[in-house]
CSV table of C-alpha atoms in Angstrom, one decimal:
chain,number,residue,atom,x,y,z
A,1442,UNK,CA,84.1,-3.7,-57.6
A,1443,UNK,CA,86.9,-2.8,-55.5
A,1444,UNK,CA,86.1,-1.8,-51.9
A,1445,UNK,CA,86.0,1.4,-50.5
A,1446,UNK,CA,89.5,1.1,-48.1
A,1447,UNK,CA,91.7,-0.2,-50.6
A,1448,UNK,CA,90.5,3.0,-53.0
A,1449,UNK,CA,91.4,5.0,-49.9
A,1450,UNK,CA,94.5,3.5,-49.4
A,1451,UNK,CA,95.5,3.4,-53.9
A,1452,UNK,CA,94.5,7.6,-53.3
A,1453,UNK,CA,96.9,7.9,-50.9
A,1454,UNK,CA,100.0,6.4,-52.4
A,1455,UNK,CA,98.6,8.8,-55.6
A,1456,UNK,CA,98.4,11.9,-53.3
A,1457,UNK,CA,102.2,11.5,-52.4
A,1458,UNK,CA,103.0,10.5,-56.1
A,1459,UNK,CA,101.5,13.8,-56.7
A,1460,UNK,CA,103.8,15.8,-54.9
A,1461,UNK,CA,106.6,13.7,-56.6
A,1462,UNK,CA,105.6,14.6,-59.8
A,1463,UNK,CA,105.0,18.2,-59.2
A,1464,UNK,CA,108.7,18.8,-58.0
A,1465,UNK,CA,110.2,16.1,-60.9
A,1466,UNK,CA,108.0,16.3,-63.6
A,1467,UNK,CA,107.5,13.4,-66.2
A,1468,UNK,CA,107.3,14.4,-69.9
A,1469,UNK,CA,105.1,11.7,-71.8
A,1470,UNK,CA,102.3,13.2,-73.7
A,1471,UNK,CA,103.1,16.0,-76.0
A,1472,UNK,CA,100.0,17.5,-77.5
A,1473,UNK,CA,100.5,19.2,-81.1
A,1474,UNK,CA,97.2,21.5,-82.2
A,1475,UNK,CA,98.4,21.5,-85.8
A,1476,UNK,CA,95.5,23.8,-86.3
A,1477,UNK,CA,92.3,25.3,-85.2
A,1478,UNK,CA,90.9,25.2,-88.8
A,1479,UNK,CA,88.1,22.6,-89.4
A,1480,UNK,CA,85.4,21.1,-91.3
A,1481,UNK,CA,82.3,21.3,-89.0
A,1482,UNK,CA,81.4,23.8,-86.3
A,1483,UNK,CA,80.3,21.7,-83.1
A,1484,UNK,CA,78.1,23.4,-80.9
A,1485,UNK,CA,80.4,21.7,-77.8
A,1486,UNK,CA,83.7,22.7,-79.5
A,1487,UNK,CA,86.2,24.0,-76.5
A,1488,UNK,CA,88.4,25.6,-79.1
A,1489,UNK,CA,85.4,27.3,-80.4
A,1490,UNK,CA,87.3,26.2,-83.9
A,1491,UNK,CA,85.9,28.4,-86.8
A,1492,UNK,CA,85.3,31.2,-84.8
A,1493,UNK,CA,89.0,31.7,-84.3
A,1494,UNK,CA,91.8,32.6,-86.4
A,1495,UNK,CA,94.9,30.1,-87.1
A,1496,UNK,CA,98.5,30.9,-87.1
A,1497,UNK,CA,100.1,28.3,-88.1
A,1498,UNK,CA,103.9,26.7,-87.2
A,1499,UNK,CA,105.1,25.5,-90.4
A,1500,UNK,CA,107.1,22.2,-91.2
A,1501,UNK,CA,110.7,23.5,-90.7
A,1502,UNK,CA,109.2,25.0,-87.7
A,1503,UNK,CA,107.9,21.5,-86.4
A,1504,UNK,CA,111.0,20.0,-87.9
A,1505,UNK,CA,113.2,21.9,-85.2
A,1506,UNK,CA,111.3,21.6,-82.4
A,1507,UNK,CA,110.8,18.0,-82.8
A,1508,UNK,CA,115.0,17.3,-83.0
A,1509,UNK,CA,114.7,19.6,-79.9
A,1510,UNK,CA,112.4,17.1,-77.9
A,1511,UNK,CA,114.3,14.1,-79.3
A,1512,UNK,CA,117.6,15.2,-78.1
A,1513,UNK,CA,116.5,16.8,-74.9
A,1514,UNK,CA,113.7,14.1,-73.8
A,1515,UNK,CA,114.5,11.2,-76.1
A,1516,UNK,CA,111.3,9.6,-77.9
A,1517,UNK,CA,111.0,6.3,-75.4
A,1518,UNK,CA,108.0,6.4,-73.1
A,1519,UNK,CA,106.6,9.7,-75.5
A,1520,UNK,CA,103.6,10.5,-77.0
A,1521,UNK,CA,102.7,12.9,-79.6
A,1522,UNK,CA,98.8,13.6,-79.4
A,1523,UNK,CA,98.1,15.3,-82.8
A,1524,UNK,CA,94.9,17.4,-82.8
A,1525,UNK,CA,93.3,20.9,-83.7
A,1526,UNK,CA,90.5,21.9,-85.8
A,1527,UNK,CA,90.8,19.1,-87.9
A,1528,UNK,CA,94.8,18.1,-88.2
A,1529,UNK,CA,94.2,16.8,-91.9
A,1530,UNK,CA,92.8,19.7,-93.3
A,1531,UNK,CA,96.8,20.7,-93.6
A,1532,UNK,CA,98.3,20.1,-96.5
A,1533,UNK,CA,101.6,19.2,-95.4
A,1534,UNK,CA,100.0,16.9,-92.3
A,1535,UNK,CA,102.0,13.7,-93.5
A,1536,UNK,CA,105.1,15.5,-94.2
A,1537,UNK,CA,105.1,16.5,-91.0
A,1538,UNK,CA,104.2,13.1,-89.3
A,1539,UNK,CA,106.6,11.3,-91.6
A,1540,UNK,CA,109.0,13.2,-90.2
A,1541,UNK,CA,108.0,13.0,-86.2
A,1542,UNK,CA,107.8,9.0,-87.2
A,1543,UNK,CA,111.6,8.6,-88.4
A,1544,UNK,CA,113.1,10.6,-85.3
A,1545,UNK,CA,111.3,7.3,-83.7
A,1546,UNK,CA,108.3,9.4,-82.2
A,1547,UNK,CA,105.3,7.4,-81.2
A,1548,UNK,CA,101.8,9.0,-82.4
A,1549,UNK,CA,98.4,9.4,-82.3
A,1550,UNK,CA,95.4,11.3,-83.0
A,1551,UNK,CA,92.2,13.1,-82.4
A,1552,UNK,CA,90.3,13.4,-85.6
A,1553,UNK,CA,86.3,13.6,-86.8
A,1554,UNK,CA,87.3,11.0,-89.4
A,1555,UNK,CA,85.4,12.6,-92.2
A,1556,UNK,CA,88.6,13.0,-94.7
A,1557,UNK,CA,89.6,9.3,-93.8
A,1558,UNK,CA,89.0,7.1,-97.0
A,1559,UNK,CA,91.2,4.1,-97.3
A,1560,UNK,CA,93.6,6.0,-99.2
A,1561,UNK,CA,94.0,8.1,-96.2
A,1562,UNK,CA,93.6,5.4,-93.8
A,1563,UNK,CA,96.8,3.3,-95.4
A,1564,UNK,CA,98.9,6.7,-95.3
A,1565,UNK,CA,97.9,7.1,-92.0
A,1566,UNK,CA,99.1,3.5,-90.9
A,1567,UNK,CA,102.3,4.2,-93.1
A,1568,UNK,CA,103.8,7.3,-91.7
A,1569,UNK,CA,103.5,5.6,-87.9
A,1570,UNK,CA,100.1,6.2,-86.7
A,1571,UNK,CA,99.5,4.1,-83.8
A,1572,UNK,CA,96.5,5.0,-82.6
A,1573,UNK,CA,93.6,7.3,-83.0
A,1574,UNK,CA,89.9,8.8,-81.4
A,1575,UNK,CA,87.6,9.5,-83.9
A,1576,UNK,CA,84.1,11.6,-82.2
A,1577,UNK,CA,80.9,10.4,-82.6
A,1578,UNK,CA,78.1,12.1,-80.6
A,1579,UNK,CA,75.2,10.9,-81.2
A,1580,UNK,CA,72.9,8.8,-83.6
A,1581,UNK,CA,73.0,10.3,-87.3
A,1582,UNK,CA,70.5,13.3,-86.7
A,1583,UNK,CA,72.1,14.0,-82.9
A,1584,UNK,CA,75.6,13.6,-83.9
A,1585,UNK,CA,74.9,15.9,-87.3
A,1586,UNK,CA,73.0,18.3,-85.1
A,1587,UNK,CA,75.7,18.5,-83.0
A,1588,UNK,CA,78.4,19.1,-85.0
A,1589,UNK,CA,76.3,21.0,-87.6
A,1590,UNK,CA,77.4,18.8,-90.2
A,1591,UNK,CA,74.7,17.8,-92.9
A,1592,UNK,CA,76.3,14.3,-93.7
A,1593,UNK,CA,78.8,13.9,-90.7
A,1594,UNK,CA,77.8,10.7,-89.1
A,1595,UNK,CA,77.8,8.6,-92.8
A,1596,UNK,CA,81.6,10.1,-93.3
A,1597,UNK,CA,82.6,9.4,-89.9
A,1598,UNK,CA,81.4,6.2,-89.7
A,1599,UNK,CA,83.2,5.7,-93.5
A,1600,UNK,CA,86.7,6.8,-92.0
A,1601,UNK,CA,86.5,4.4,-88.7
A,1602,UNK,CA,85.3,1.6,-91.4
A,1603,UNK,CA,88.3,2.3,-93.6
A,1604,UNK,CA,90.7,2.9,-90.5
A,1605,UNK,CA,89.7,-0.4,-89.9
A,1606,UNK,CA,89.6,-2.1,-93.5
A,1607,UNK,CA,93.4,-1.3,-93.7
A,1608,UNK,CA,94.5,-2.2,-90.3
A,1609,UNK,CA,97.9,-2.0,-88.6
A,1610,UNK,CA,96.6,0.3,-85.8
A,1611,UNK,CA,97.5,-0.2,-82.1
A,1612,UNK,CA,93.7,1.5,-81.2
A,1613,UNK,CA,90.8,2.9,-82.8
A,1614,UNK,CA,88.9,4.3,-80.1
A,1615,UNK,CA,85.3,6.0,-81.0
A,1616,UNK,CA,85.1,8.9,-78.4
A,1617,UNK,CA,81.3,10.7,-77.5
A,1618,UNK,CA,80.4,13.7,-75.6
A,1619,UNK,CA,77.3,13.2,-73.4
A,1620,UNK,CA,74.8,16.0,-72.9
A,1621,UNK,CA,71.4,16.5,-71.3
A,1622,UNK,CA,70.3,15.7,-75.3
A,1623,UNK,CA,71.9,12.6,-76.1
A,1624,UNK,CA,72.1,10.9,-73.1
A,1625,UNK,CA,69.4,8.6,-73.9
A,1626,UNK,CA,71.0,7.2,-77.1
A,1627,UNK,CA,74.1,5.4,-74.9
A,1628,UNK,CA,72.6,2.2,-75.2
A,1629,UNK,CA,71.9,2.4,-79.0
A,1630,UNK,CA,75.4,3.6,-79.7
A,1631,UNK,CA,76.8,0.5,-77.6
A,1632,UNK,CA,74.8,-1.9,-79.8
A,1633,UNK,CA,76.3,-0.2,-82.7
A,1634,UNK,CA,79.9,0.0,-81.5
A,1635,UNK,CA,79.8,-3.7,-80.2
A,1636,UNK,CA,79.4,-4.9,-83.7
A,1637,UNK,CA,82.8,-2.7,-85.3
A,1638,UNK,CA,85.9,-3.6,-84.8
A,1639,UNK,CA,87.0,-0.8,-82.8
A,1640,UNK,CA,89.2,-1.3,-79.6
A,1641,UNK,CA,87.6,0.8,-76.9
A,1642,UNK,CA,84.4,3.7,-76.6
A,1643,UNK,CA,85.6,6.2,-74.4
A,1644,UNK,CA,82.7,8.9,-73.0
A,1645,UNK,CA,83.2,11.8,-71.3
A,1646,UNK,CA,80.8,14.6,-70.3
A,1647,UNK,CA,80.0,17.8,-71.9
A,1648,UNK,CA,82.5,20.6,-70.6
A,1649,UNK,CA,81.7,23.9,-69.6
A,1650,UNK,CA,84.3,25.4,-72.3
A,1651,UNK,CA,84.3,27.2,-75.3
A,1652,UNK,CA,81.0,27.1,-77.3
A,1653,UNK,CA,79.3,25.0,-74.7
A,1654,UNK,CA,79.0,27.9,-72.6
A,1655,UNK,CA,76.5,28.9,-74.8
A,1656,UNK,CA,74.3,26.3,-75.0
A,1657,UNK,CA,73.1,25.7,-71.3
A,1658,UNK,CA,70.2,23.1,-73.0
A,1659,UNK,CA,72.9,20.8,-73.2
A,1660,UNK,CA,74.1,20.8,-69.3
A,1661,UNK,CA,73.4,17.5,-67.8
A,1662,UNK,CA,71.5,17.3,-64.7
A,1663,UNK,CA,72.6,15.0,-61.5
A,1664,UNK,CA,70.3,12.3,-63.1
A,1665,UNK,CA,72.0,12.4,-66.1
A,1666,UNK,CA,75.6,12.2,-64.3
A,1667,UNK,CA,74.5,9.1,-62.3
A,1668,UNK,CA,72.8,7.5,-65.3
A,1669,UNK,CA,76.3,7.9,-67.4
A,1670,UNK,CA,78.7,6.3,-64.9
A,1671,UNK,CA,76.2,3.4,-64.0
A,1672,UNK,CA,76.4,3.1,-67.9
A,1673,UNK,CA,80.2,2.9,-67.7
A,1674,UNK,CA,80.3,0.7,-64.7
A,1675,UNK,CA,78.0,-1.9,-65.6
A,1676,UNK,CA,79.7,-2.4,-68.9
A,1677,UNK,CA,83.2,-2.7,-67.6
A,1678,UNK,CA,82.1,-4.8,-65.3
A,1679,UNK,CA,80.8,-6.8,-68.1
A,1680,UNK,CA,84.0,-6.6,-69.7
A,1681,UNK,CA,83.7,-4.4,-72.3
A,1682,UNK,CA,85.9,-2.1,-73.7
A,1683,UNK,CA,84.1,1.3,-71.8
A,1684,UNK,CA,85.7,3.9,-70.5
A,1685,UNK,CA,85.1,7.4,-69.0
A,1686,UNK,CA,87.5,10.0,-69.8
A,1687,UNK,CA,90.6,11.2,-67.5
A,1688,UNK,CA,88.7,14.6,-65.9
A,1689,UNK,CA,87.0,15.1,-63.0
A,1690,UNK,CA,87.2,13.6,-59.4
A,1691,UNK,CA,84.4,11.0,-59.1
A,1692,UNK,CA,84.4,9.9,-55.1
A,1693,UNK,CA,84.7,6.8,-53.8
A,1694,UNK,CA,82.2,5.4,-55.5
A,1695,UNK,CA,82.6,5.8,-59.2
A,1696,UNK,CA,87.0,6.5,-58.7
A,1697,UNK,CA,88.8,2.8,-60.3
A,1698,UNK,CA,85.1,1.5,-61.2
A,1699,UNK,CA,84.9,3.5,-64.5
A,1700,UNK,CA,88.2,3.8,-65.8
A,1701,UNK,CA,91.7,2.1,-65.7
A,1702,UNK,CA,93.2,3.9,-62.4
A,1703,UNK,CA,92.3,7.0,-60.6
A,1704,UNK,CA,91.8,10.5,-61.0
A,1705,UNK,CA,94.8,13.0,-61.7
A,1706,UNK,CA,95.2,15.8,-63.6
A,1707,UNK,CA,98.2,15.4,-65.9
A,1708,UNK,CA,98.5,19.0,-67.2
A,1709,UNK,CA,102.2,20.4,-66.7
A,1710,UNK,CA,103.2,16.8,-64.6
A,1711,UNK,CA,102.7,14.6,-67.4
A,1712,UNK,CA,101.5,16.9,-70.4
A,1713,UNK,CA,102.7,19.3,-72.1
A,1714,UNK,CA,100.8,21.1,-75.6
A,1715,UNK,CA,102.4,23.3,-78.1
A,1716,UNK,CA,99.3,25.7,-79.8
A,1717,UNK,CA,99.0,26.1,-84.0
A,1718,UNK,CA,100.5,29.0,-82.9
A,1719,UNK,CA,103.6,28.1,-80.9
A,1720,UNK,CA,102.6,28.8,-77.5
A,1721,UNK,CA,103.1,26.6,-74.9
A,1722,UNK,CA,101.1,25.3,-72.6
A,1723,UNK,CA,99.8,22.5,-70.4
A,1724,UNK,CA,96.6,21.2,-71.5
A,1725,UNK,CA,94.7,22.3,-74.8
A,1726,UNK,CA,91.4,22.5,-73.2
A,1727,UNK,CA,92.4,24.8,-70.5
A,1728,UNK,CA,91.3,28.9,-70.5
A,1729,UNK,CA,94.3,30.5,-72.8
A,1730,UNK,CA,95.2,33.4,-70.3
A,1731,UNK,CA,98.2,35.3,-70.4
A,1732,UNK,CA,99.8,33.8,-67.2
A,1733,UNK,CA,98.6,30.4,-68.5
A,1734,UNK,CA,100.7,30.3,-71.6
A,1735,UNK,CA,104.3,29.2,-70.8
A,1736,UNK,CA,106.1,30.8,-73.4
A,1737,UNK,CA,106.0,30.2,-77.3
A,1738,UNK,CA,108.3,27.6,-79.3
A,1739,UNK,CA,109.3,30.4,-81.6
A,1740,UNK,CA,111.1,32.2,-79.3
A,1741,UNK,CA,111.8,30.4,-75.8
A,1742,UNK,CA,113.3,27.1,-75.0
A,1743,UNK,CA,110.6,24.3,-74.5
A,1744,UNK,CA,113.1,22.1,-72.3
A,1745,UNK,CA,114.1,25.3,-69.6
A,1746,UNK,CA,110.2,26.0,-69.5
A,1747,UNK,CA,108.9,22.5,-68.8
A,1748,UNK,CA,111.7,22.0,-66.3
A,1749,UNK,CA,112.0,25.6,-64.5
A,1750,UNK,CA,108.5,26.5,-65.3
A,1751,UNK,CA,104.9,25.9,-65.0
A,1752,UNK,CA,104.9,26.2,-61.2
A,1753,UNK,CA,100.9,27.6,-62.2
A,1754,UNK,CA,100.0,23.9,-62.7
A,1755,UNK,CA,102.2,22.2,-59.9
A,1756,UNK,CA,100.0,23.1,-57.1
A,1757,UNK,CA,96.8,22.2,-55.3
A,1758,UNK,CA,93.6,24.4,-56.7
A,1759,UNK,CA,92.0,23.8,-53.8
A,1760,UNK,CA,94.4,26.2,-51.8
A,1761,UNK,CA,92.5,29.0,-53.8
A,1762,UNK,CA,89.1,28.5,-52.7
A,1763,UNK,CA,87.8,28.0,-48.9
A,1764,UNK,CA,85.1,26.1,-49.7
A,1765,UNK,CA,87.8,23.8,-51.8
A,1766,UNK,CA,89.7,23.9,-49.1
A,1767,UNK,CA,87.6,22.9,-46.0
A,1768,UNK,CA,86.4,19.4,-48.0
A,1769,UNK,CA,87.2,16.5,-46.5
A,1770,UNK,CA,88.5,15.0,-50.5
A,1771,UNK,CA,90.7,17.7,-50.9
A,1772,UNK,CA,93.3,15.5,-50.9
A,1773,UNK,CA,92.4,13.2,-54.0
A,1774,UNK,CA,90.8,16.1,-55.7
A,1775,UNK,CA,92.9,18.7,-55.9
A,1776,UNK,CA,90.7,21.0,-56.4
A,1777,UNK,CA,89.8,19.2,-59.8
A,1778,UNK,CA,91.0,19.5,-63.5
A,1779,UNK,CA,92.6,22.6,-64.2
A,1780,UNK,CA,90.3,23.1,-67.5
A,1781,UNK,CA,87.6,24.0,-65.7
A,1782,UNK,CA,89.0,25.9,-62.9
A,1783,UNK,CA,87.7,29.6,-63.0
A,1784,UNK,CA,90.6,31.3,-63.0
A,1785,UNK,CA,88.6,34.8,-62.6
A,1786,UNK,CA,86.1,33.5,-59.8
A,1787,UNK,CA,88.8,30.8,-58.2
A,1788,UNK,CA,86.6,28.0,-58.2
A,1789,UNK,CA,85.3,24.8,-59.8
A,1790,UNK,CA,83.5,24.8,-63.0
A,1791,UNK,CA,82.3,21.2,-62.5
A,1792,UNK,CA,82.8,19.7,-59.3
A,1793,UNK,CA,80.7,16.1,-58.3
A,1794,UNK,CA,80.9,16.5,-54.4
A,1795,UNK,CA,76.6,16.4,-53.6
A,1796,UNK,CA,76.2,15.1,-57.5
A,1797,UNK,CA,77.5,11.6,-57.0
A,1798,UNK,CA,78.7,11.7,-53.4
């Protein structure tokens, strides 16, 4: 437990950081969507993947934006975060991550794990994968009812087993998505985590983005909140590997006890994303308006856009709402993670000011 003046005084030195970063960015996660196609339809999916259609960039395409990056940017201190849909379900996936890996890129990925067989997983190690998340949410009939997959669980739990059979990975992280519905099954999953090999379980909370919009059954309650970061606390305090996600101001109490360091969002400072489609933008899981997208790789130069641009993302949300702005947190907050900012309403999706403090 760290006491409540020395969080005070970490926020601070954060707050002015903040304002650093806002003026001087720092590039150091690049998010790729390589597509929005995929092999199961989750009911929580912000993407709403399925639904939507999928232009795709194709590998020359990648090819010359990625010698754009390493020459402008360099590949020290960088990330590529490969996602979608599901990013295997293109056919040219380790072409293009062959490709990333001899410029010298360092990469990861967010995957449901259900193509991974050990075939797969000893590719994967081979063309430079250093780390990955693989979802689970839920025990079998939860996670399968989730994700409306008949047999998703079994081959999920098959690709993190052969991810770990072959070995050679920096981190294989299991990540699940709490709702009102599941929450009960935390302690269960731990006992089943605990006994894999994986390196860390990171949870976050159900978002209120794409399809989860329409399913309100699924919205966690203040209970349900405090019952999750307890969760989180008491394990790390136990010292195991548990963490909560990177979203969402938590207050004084929960802020440095249930993750690494404190809360800040890193879209447009430290995060950048390029769309299947080419369009840039900050962070993947944020509303894909008009004066949110940035430009499009196709056509505009990445480097002028992250430097000159995204002035959207560079300020305090707060500034935009009274209510925001007359709370005393303001200053840590922000105003909160812009993916769940209503750009429409100005105002917090999810805020945890009278939930957890």
């Amino acid at each position: 437990m760290i006491n409540s003046a020395k969080k005070a005084e970490d926020m601070k030195k954060l707050a002015a950081y903040r304002k650093i970063l806002r003026e001087k960015p720092v590039l150091r996660n690049l998010f790729l969507e390589l597509t929005l196609r995929c092999n199961q339809n989750c009911i929580h999916c912000g993407s709403r993947c399925g639904e939507v259609g999928s232009e795709e960039l194709t590998f020359e395409q990648y090819r010359v934006f990625l010698d754009k990056i390493k020459k402008d940017f360099g590949t020290e201190k960088k990330m590529l975060c490969i996602t979608g849909g599901e990013p295997l379900l293109r056919t040219d996936f380790y072409e293009i991550m062959e490709y990333a890996n001899s410029l010298g890129f360092n990469w990861g990925m967010t995957s449901n794990a259900t193509l991974i067989d050990d075939k797969a997983a000893e590719k994967l190690r081979n063309c430079g994968m250093k780390t990955i998340s693989v979802s689970i949410d839920g025990l079998e009939n939860t996670h399968n009812t989730l994700r409306r997959s008949k047999n998703g669980y079994e081959r999920a739990m098959n690709g993190i087993n052969a991810l770990i059979r072959n070995g050679g990975f920096k981190s294989i992280q299991v990540t699940t998505v709490v709702n009102h519905n599941n929450i009960h099954e935390l302690e269960e999953l731990y006992a089943i985590f605990d006994k894999m090999d994986i390196d860390s379980w990171r949870i976050l909370n159900i978002e209120p983005i794409g399809r989860a919009l329409d399913h309100n059954e699924l919205t966690m309650t203040k209970e349900d909140y405090t019952y999750m970061f307890d969760f989180i606390r008491e394990k790390r305090i136990a010292g195991e590997p548990v963490t909560y996600g990177c979203s969402h101001y938590l207050g004084r109490r929960y802020e440095r006890e249930v993750r690494d360091w404190y809360f800040l969002c890193n879209a447009g400072i430290y995060t950048a994303s390029i769309a299947a489609n080419g369009d840039i933008l900050a962070c993947l899981d944020i509303e894909r308006r008009p004066e949110l997208i940035q430009g499009n790789i196709l056509h505009d130069n990445f480097t002028d856009i992250w430097l000159n641009r995204f002035r959207v993302y560079r300020r305090d949300l707060y500034e935009s709402n009274e209510r925001c702005g007359n709370c005393s947190e303001k200053k840590f907050c922000t105003g909160g993670s812009y993916h769940s900012w209503n750009f429409d309403r100005n105002e917090p999706m999810v805020c945890f000011k009278d939930v957890l403090f």
